[in-house]
């Protein structure tokens, strides 16, 4: 496994493999890797000859007062995890290499970037879309592997790829969870043991929402929100639900008429405890409720 820090070097490497008919896959990450990231690497390795993992804590996707400075970083640990997973290259540019001194261009995926997370993190998805297109232009992968954990990010990246005719396929991989149901996340490192135990309720209230819609035919989203908020208050006092939204998984529009809706449903949430902010989601199919 090699560590590459320069954009021109990873571009040359990718060109070389393209000439030799080998498929290059990209797994973009911000490091402090866990089993969720590893599942992406293994799937990428299974479906492609060469796997590049990018490790870059992207400053432009953090807002003022967010956790950019304290975001966990441990390159030596990440290196071993990648090596064990059979990764071929780590691409870890520094900020200067990624953005230079005078970057004027930003990529905005309008409308869908302003919903859900966008309401609480203005500018976040502009930073994400811009860094992802830069990573795609650096690594030039045939496929990019993304986790369902970041559902809105996936919708945005897929739309950007489509809108800008980028020749890369986005592959979405299931969310890896702790035994408790808690979605694995680098930010879980911020949680105390007690907070981590309580945070398991987040995946529970997502399953509850799914159950209410599919098994109980509840059509009133506000009723679902009321019930899950009550469960959260009881089981995880100290956690504040920032949003709990029921949308389609395409343009992230709120589903107004649940009973008449047929297709993929995305329930997403964000919750805060102290300074730690966690997100999670569940995606499932729904058929029209028979009259
Ligand atoms: P991050 O390092 O948090 O920016 O995440 C990098 C990639 O790993 C994104 O595509 C995430 O959706 C994905 N990812 C993060 N957590 C998980 C998880 N628990 N299971 C699967 N994929 C994940």
mmCIF file of C-alpha atoms and ligand atoms in Angstrom:
data_model
loop_
_atom_site.group_PDB
_atom_site.id
_atom_site.type_symbol
_atom_site.label_atom_id
_atom_site.label_comp_id
_atom_site.label_asym_id
_atom_site.label_seq_id
_atom_site.Cartn_x
_atom_site.Cartn_y
_atom_site.Cartn_z
ATOM 1 C CA UNK A 1 0.000 0.000 0.000
ATOM 2 C CA UNK A 2 1.289 3.450 -0.917
ATOM 3 C CA UNK A 3 0.498 6.845 0.543
ATOM 4 C CA UNK A 4 0.083 9.582 -2.065
ATOM 5 C CA UNK A 5 -0.076 13.239 -1.118
ATOM 6 C CA UNK A 6 -0.080 14.972 -4.511
ATOM 7 C CA UNK A 7 -3.024 15.330 -6.885
ATOM 8 C CA UNK A 8 -0.855 15.007 -10.016
ATOM 9 C CA UNK A 9 0.661 11.758 -8.675
ATOM 10 C CA UNK A 10 -2.708 10.088 -7.989
ATOM 11 C CA UNK A 11 -3.948 11.267 -11.417
ATOM 12 C CA UNK A 12 -0.948 9.590 -13.095
ATOM 13 C CA UNK A 13 -1.534 6.391 -11.114
ATOM 14 C CA UNK A 14 -5.211 6.330 -12.107
ATOM 15 C CA UNK A 15 -4.354 6.954 -15.784
ATOM 16 C CA UNK A 16 -1.889 4.077 -15.679
ATOM 17 C CA UNK A 17 -4.498 1.624 -14.367
ATOM 18 C CA UNK A 18 -7.065 2.823 -16.896
ATOM 19 C CA UNK A 19 -4.548 2.057 -19.698
ATOM 20 C CA UNK A 20 -4.010 -1.431 -18.314
ATOM 21 C CA UNK A 21 -7.784 -2.062 -18.143
ATOM 22 C CA UNK A 22 -7.982 -2.100 -14.334
ATOM 23 C CA UNK A 23 -10.884 -0.507 -12.489
ATOM 24 C CA UNK A 24 -10.042 2.075 -9.828
ATOM 25 C CA UNK A 25 -12.497 2.654 -6.950
ATOM 26 C CA UNK A 26 -12.549 5.543 -4.484
ATOM 27 C CA UNK A 27 -13.646 5.429 -0.847
ATOM 28 C CA UNK A 28 -13.653 9.043 0.376
ATOM 29 C CA UNK A 29 -13.270 9.488 4.146
ATOM 30 C CA UNK A 30 -12.250 11.997 6.776
ATOM 31 C CA UNK A 31 -10.217 9.350 8.591
ATOM 32 C CA UNK A 32 -10.435 8.013 12.135
ATOM 33 C CA UNK A 33 -11.619 4.880 10.418
ATOM 34 C CA UNK A 34 -14.047 2.326 11.830
ATOM 35 C CA UNK A 35 -15.849 -0.794 10.640
ATOM 36 C CA UNK A 36 -18.299 1.281 8.592
ATOM 37 C CA UNK A 37 -15.425 2.615 6.489
ATOM 38 C CA UNK A 38 -13.888 -0.860 6.297
ATOM 39 C CA UNK A 39 -17.121 -2.311 4.883
ATOM 40 C CA UNK A 40 -16.886 0.225 2.046
ATOM 41 C CA UNK A 41 -13.243 -0.694 1.399
ATOM 42 C CA UNK A 42 -14.021 -4.438 1.299
ATOM 43 C CA UNK A 43 -16.941 -3.978 -1.102
ATOM 44 C CA UNK A 44 -14.800 -1.726 -3.284
ATOM 45 C CA UNK A 45 -11.998 -4.309 -3.287
ATOM 46 C CA UNK A 46 -14.473 -7.035 -4.189
ATOM 47 C CA UNK A 47 -15.816 -5.151 -7.195
ATOM 48 C CA UNK A 48 -12.683 -3.390 -8.510
ATOM 49 C CA UNK A 49 -8.992 -4.146 -8.980
ATOM 50 C CA UNK A 50 -7.583 -1.027 -7.294
ATOM 51 C CA UNK A 51 -8.926 0.721 -4.194
ATOM 52 C CA UNK A 52 -7.967 4.263 -3.235
ATOM 53 C CA UNK A 53 -9.050 5.518 0.190
ATOM 54 C CA UNK A 54 -8.876 9.264 0.565
ATOM 55 C CA UNK A 55 -8.276 10.641 4.041
ATOM 56 C CA UNK A 56 -8.902 14.355 4.209
ATOM 57 C CA UNK A 57 -10.620 16.335 6.947
ATOM 58 C CA UNK A 58 -12.189 18.870 4.656
ATOM 59 C CA UNK A 59 -12.255 22.326 6.298
ATOM 60 C CA UNK A 60 -14.822 23.771 3.879
ATOM 61 C CA UNK A 61 -17.612 21.467 5.032
ATOM 62 C CA UNK A 62 -17.358 22.576 8.669
ATOM 63 C CA UNK A 63 -19.228 25.681 9.769
ATOM 64 C CA UNK A 64 -18.067 28.279 12.269
ATOM 65 C CA UNK A 65 -18.146 26.815 15.784
ATOM 66 C CA UNK A 66 -18.275 23.236 14.482
ATOM 67 C CA UNK A 67 -15.761 20.532 15.364
ATOM 68 C CA UNK A 68 -13.100 20.913 12.619
ATOM 69 C CA UNK A 69 -10.246 21.488 15.080
ATOM 70 C CA UNK A 70 -11.172 18.701 17.434
ATOM 71 C CA UNK A 71 -12.284 16.183 14.765
ATOM 72 C CA UNK A 72 -10.424 12.946 15.704
ATOM 73 C CA UNK A 73 -7.299 12.240 13.656
ATOM 74 C CA UNK A 74 -4.905 9.269 13.854
ATOM 75 C CA UNK A 75 -3.080 8.564 10.633
ATOM 76 C CA UNK A 76 -0.972 5.660 11.947
ATOM 77 C CA UNK A 77 -4.088 3.834 13.102
ATOM 78 C CA UNK A 78 -5.889 4.562 9.807
ATOM 79 C CA UNK A 79 -2.864 3.302 7.847
ATOM 80 C CA UNK A 80 -3.010 -0.105 9.537
ATOM 81 C CA UNK A 81 -6.772 -0.397 9.059
ATOM 82 C CA UNK A 82 -6.434 0.337 5.334
ATOM 83 C CA UNK A 83 -3.513 -2.063 4.950
ATOM 84 C CA UNK A 84 -5.466 -4.857 6.637
ATOM 85 C CA UNK A 85 -8.469 -4.212 4.389
ATOM 86 C CA UNK A 86 -6.326 -4.664 1.262
ATOM 87 C CA UNK A 87 -6.386 -1.018 0.171
ATOM 88 C CA UNK A 88 -3.892 -0.175 -2.585
ATOM 89 C CA UNK A 89 -3.448 3.569 -2.092
ATOM 90 C CA UNK A 90 -4.193 6.119 0.588
ATOM 91 C CA UNK A 91 -4.639 9.560 -0.922
ATOM 92 C CA UNK A 92 -4.077 12.083 1.863
ATOM 93 C CA UNK A 93 -3.388 15.549 0.485
ATOM 94 C CA UNK A 94 -2.873 18.462 2.834
ATOM 95 C CA UNK A 95 -5.206 21.467 2.695
ATOM 96 C CA UNK A 96 -2.749 23.515 0.647
ATOM 97 C CA UNK A 97 -2.534 20.761 -1.975
ATOM 98 C CA UNK A 98 -6.334 20.455 -2.156
ATOM 99 C CA UNK A 99 -7.257 24.122 -2.228
ATOM 100 C CA UNK A 100 -4.111 26.081 -3.060
ATOM 101 C CA UNK A 101 -4.222 29.731 -2.122
ATOM 102 C CA UNK A 102 -6.889 31.210 -4.360
ATOM 103 C CA UNK A 103 -9.785 28.898 -4.997
ATOM 104 C CA UNK A 104 -12.756 30.727 -6.548
ATOM 105 C CA UNK A 105 -14.884 27.771 -7.614
ATOM 106 C CA UNK A 106 -17.574 26.162 -5.479
ATOM 107 C CA UNK A 107 -20.113 23.520 -6.444
ATOM 108 C CA UNK A 108 -23.696 24.039 -5.295
ATOM 109 C CA UNK A 109 -26.343 21.375 -5.662
ATOM 110 C CA UNK A 110 -29.294 23.654 -5.104
ATOM 111 C CA UNK A 111 -32.528 22.902 -3.262
ATOM 112 C CA UNK A 112 -31.701 19.418 -1.906
ATOM 113 C CA UNK A 113 -28.664 20.869 -0.108
ATOM 114 C CA UNK A 114 -30.877 23.241 1.857
ATOM 115 C CA UNK A 115 -33.146 20.583 3.332
ATOM 116 C CA UNK A 116 -32.653 18.412 6.466
ATOM 117 C CA UNK A 117 -28.966 18.814 7.437
ATOM 118 C CA UNK A 118 -28.723 21.942 5.295
ATOM 119 C CA UNK A 119 -31.091 23.818 7.621
ATOM 120 C CA UNK A 120 -28.746 23.249 10.556
ATOM 121 C CA UNK A 121 -25.432 23.358 8.685
ATOM 122 C CA UNK A 122 -25.633 26.153 6.093
ATOM 123 C CA UNK A 123 -22.881 25.816 3.466
ATOM 124 C CA UNK A 124 -22.035 22.276 4.570
ATOM 125 C CA UNK A 125 -23.070 20.544 1.362
ATOM 126 C CA UNK A 126 -21.371 23.138 -0.816
ATOM 127 C CA UNK A 127 -18.154 22.129 0.947
ATOM 128 C CA UNK A 128 -18.990 18.448 0.476
ATOM 129 C CA UNK A 129 -19.919 18.718 -3.213
ATOM 130 C CA UNK A 130 -16.824 20.804 -3.962
ATOM 131 C CA UNK A 131 -14.405 18.448 -2.229
ATOM 132 C CA UNK A 132 -16.042 15.351 -3.752
ATOM 133 C CA UNK A 133 -15.746 16.685 -7.296
ATOM 134 C CA UNK A 134 -12.115 17.584 -6.579
ATOM 135 C CA UNK A 135 -11.483 14.064 -5.271
ATOM 136 C CA UNK A 136 -13.217 12.584 -8.324
ATOM 137 C CA UNK A 137 -11.025 14.679 -10.624
ATOM 138 C CA UNK A 138 -7.929 13.625 -8.696
ATOM 139 C CA UNK A 139 -8.591 9.892 -8.430
ATOM 140 C CA UNK A 140 -10.746 9.497 -11.586
ATOM 141 C CA UNK A 141 -12.448 6.382 -10.223
ATOM 142 C CA UNK A 142 -14.861 4.138 -12.104
ATOM 143 C CA UNK A 143 -16.865 3.824 -8.881
ATOM 144 C CA UNK A 144 -17.189 5.785 -5.649
ATOM 145 C CA UNK A 145 -18.300 3.929 -2.481
ATOM 146 C CA UNK A 146 -20.514 5.775 0.002
ATOM 147 C CA UNK A 147 -22.289 4.754 3.213
ATOM 148 C CA UNK A 148 -26.053 4.965 3.642
ATOM 149 C CA UNK A 149 -25.289 6.616 7.005
ATOM 150 C CA UNK A 150 -25.038 9.928 5.109
ATOM 151 C CA UNK A 151 -28.235 9.604 3.092
ATOM 152 C CA UNK A 152 -28.619 13.261 2.110
ATOM 153 C CA UNK A 153 -24.965 13.465 1.110
ATOM 154 C CA UNK A 154 -25.531 10.460 -1.160
ATOM 155 C CA UNK A 155 -28.574 12.039 -2.821
ATOM 156 C CA UNK A 156 -26.537 15.206 -3.420
ATOM 157 C CA UNK A 157 -23.456 13.410 -4.771
ATOM 158 C CA UNK A 158 -25.582 11.248 -7.079
ATOM 159 C CA UNK A 159 -27.395 14.340 -8.386
ATOM 160 C CA UNK A 160 -24.093 16.152 -8.944
ATOM 161 C CA UNK A 161 -22.648 13.166 -10.817
ATOM 162 C CA UNK A 162 -25.744 13.044 -12.994
ATOM 163 C CA UNK A 163 -26.069 16.793 -13.575
ATOM 164 C CA UNK A 164 -22.378 17.265 -14.432
ATOM 165 C CA UNK A 165 -22.056 14.100 -16.596
ATOM 166 C CA UNK A 166 -19.322 12.670 -14.393
ATOM 167 C CA UNK A 167 -18.263 9.217 -15.539
ATOM 168 C CA UNK A 168 -18.325 7.576 -12.095
ATOM 169 C CA UNK A 169 -20.895 5.227 -10.601
ATOM 170 C CA UNK A 170 -21.966 5.858 -6.994
ATOM 171 C CA UNK A 171 -22.366 2.668 -4.962
ATOM 172 C CA UNK A 172 -24.270 3.035 -1.688
ATOM 173 C CA UNK A 173 -23.373 0.558 1.084
ATOM 174 C CA UNK A 174 -25.435 -0.298 4.156
ATOM 175 C CA UNK A 175 -24.807 1.403 7.504
ATOM 176 C CA UNK A 176 -22.643 -0.572 9.922
ATOM 177 C CA UNK A 177 -23.947 -0.491 13.483
ATOM 178 C CA UNK A 178 -22.829 -1.375 16.997
ATOM 179 C CA UNK A 179 -24.656 -4.300 18.602
ATOM 180 C CA UNK A 180 -26.892 -1.731 20.308
ATOM 181 C CA UNK A 181 -28.005 -0.417 16.918
ATOM 182 C CA UNK A 182 -25.971 2.791 17.194
ATOM 183 C CA UNK A 183 -24.619 3.744 13.750
ATOM 184 C CA UNK A 184 -20.821 3.660 13.743
ATOM 185 C CA UNK A 185 -19.307 7.111 13.355
ATOM 186 C CA UNK A 186 -15.955 8.771 13.958
ATOM 187 C CA UNK A 187 -17.887 11.265 16.102
ATOM 188 C CA UNK A 188 -18.948 8.483 18.505
ATOM 189 C CA UNK A 189 -15.442 8.990 19.961
ATOM 190 C CA UNK A 190 -16.819 12.178 21.560
ATOM 191 C CA UNK A 191 -19.459 10.246 23.552
ATOM 192 C CA UNK A 192 -19.093 9.160 27.160
ATOM 193 C CA UNK A 193 -20.036 5.554 27.932
ATOM 194 C CA UNK A 194 -23.398 6.680 29.274
ATOM 195 C CA UNK A 195 -24.095 8.863 26.224
ATOM 196 C CA UNK A 196 -23.146 5.975 23.937
ATOM 197 C CA UNK A 197 -25.614 3.679 25.700
ATOM 198 C CA UNK A 198 -28.355 6.267 25.430
ATOM 199 C CA UNK A 199 -27.557 7.042 21.774
ATOM 200 C CA UNK A 200 -28.747 3.553 20.828
ATOM 201 C CA UNK A 201 -32.287 4.923 21.111
ATOM 202 C CA UNK A 202 -31.733 6.908 17.883
ATOM 203 C CA UNK A 203 -31.763 3.799 15.688
ATOM 204 C CA UNK A 204 -34.676 2.502 17.752
ATOM 205 C CA UNK A 205 -36.875 5.527 17.015
ATOM 206 C CA UNK A 206 -36.072 5.190 13.308
ATOM 207 C CA UNK A 207 -37.270 1.572 13.383
ATOM 208 C CA UNK A 208 -40.300 2.739 15.351
ATOM 209 C CA UNK A 209 -41.149 5.263 12.640
ATOM 210 C CA UNK A 210 -40.881 2.535 10.008
ATOM 211 C CA UNK A 211 -43.053 0.223 12.097
ATOM 212 C CA UNK A 212 -45.731 2.868 12.619
ATOM 213 C CA UNK A 213 -45.878 3.582 8.879
ATOM 214 C CA UNK A 214 -45.783 -0.011 7.610
ATOM 215 C CA UNK A 215 -47.486 -2.010 10.379
ATOM 216 C CA UNK A 216 -49.812 0.494 12.013
ATOM 217 C CA UNK A 217 -50.612 2.474 8.863
ATOM 218 C CA UNK A 218 -50.072 5.761 10.719
ATOM 219 C CA UNK A 219 -50.486 8.515 8.149
ATOM 220 C CA UNK A 220 -49.867 11.549 10.317
ATOM 221 C CA UNK A 221 -46.152 12.403 10.376
ATOM 222 C CA UNK A 222 -46.627 14.815 13.290
ATOM 223 C CA UNK A 223 -48.107 11.963 15.314
ATOM 224 C CA UNK A 224 -45.006 9.848 14.573
ATOM 225 C CA UNK A 225 -42.769 12.790 15.535
ATOM 226 C CA UNK A 226 -44.685 13.243 18.800
ATOM 227 C CA UNK A 227 -44.368 9.578 19.733
ATOM 228 C CA UNK A 228 -40.668 9.219 18.947
ATOM 229 C CA UNK A 229 -39.844 12.482 20.737
ATOM 230 C CA UNK A 230 -41.572 11.064 23.820
ATOM 231 C CA UNK A 231 -39.513 7.842 23.599
ATOM 232 C CA UNK A 232 -36.309 9.853 23.209
ATOM 233 C CA UNK A 233 -37.127 12.022 26.241
ATOM 234 C CA UNK A 234 -37.822 8.948 28.363
ATOM 235 C CA UNK A 235 -34.868 6.823 27.296
ATOM 236 C CA UNK A 236 -32.221 9.390 26.513
ATOM 237 C CA UNK A 237 -32.727 12.512 28.612
ATOM 238 C CA UNK A 238 -30.082 15.021 27.595
ATOM 239 C CA UNK A 239 -30.525 14.253 23.904
ATOM 240 C CA UNK A 240 -32.234 16.928 21.841
ATOM 241 C CA UNK A 241 -33.852 15.973 18.539
ATOM 242 C CA UNK A 242 -33.025 18.649 15.941
ATOM 243 C CA UNK A 243 -35.166 17.072 13.262
ATOM 244 C CA UNK A 244 -36.977 13.825 12.462
ATOM 245 C CA UNK A 245 -38.219 14.000 8.883
ATOM 246 C CA UNK A 246 -40.085 11.594 6.630
ATOM 247 C CA UNK A 247 -39.194 12.244 2.974
ATOM 248 C CA UNK A 248 -38.731 10.536 -0.353
ATOM 249 C CA UNK A 249 -35.158 9.379 -1.052
ATOM 250 C CA UNK A 250 -34.861 11.160 -4.373
ATOM 251 C CA UNK A 251 -35.435 14.896 -3.956
ATOM 252 C CA UNK A 252 -35.923 14.724 -0.188
ATOM 253 C CA UNK A 253 -39.423 16.163 -0.343
ATOM 254 C CA UNK A 254 -41.602 15.771 2.706
ATOM 255 C CA UNK A 255 -44.250 13.102 2.149
ATOM 256 C CA UNK A 256 -47.565 14.801 2.841
ATOM 257 C CA UNK A 257 -49.921 11.958 2.005
ATOM 258 C CA UNK A 258 -48.344 8.844 3.493
ATOM 259 C CA UNK A 259 -51.276 6.553 2.706
ATOM 260 C CA UNK A 260 -51.200 7.394 -1.004
ATOM 261 C CA UNK A 261 -47.395 7.201 -1.241
ATOM 262 C CA UNK A 262 -45.668 4.334 -2.949
ATOM 263 C CA UNK A 263 -41.881 4.009 -3.201
ATOM 264 C CA UNK A 264 -38.748 4.483 -1.098
ATOM 265 C CA UNK A 265 -39.146 6.334 2.201
ATOM 266 C CA UNK A 266 -36.244 7.958 4.032
ATOM 267 C CA UNK A 267 -36.598 8.837 7.698
ATOM 268 C CA UNK A 268 -33.657 10.957 8.828
ATOM 269 C CA UNK A 269 -32.791 12.507 12.121
ATOM 270 C CA UNK A 270 -30.162 14.582 13.862
ATOM 271 C CA UNK A 271 -29.769 14.698 17.631
ATOM 272 C CA UNK A 272 -27.471 16.601 19.933
ATOM 273 C CA UNK A 273 -26.090 15.763 23.342
ATOM 274 C CA UNK A 274 -23.766 18.384 24.792
ATOM 275 C CA UNK A 275 -21.548 19.461 21.911
ATOM 276 C CA UNK A 276 -21.891 16.176 20.032
ATOM 277 C CA UNK A 277 -24.206 15.991 17.066
ATOM 278 C CA UNK A 278 -25.222 12.624 15.613
ATOM 279 C CA UNK A 279 -27.169 11.749 12.460
ATOM 280 C CA UNK A 280 -28.827 8.530 11.355
ATOM 281 C CA UNK A 281 -31.513 7.347 8.965
ATOM 282 C CA UNK A 282 -33.548 4.404 7.759
ATOM 283 C CA UNK A 283 -34.681 3.668 4.198
ATOM 284 C CA UNK A 284 -37.508 1.308 3.300
ATOM 285 C CA UNK A 285 -40.072 0.585 0.603
ATOM 286 C CA UNK A 286 -43.751 1.354 1.008
ATOM 287 C CA UNK A 287 -46.720 0.319 -1.073
ATOM 288 C CA UNK A 288 -49.955 2.299 -1.319
ATOM 289 C CA UNK A 289 -52.145 1.610 1.703
ATOM 290 C CA UNK A 290 -55.248 -0.266 0.458
ATOM 291 C CA UNK A 291 -58.433 1.796 0.861
HETATM 292 P P1 LIG B 1 -16.721 10.112 7.011
HETATM 293 O O1 LIG B 1 -15.318 9.692 7.253
HETATM 294 O O2 LIG B 1 -17.546 10.111 8.253
HETATM 295 O O3 LIG B 1 -16.821 11.383 6.207
HETATM 296 O O4 LIG B 1 -17.385 8.986 6.120
HETATM 297 C C1 LIG B 1 -16.795 8.542 4.943
HETATM 298 C C2 LIG B 1 -17.730 7.565 4.259
HETATM 299 O O5 LIG B 1 -17.975 6.463 5.136
HETATM 300 C C3 LIG B 1 -19.104 8.162 3.912
HETATM 301 O O6 LIG B 1 -19.541 7.678 2.664
HETATM 302 C C4 LIG B 1 -19.963 7.641 5.028
HETATM 303 O O7 LIG B 1 -21.336 7.546 4.688
HETATM 304 C C5 LIG B 1 -19.365 6.279 5.271
HETATM 305 N N1 LIG B 1 -19.717 5.817 6.607
HETATM 306 C C6 LIG B 1 -19.604 6.486 7.783
HETATM 307 N N2 LIG B 1 -20.108 5.766 8.798
HETATM 308 C C7 LIG B 1 -20.566 4.621 8.262
HETATM 309 C C8 LIG B 1 -21.212 3.461 8.785
HETATM 310 N N3 LIG B 1 -21.490 3.342 10.079
HETATM 311 N N4 LIG B 1 -21.527 2.447 7.931
HETATM 312 C C9 LIG B 1 -21.249 2.545 6.604
HETATM 313 N N5 LIG B 1 -20.644 3.615 6.050
HETATM 314 C C10 LIG B 1 -20.315 4.641 6.854
#
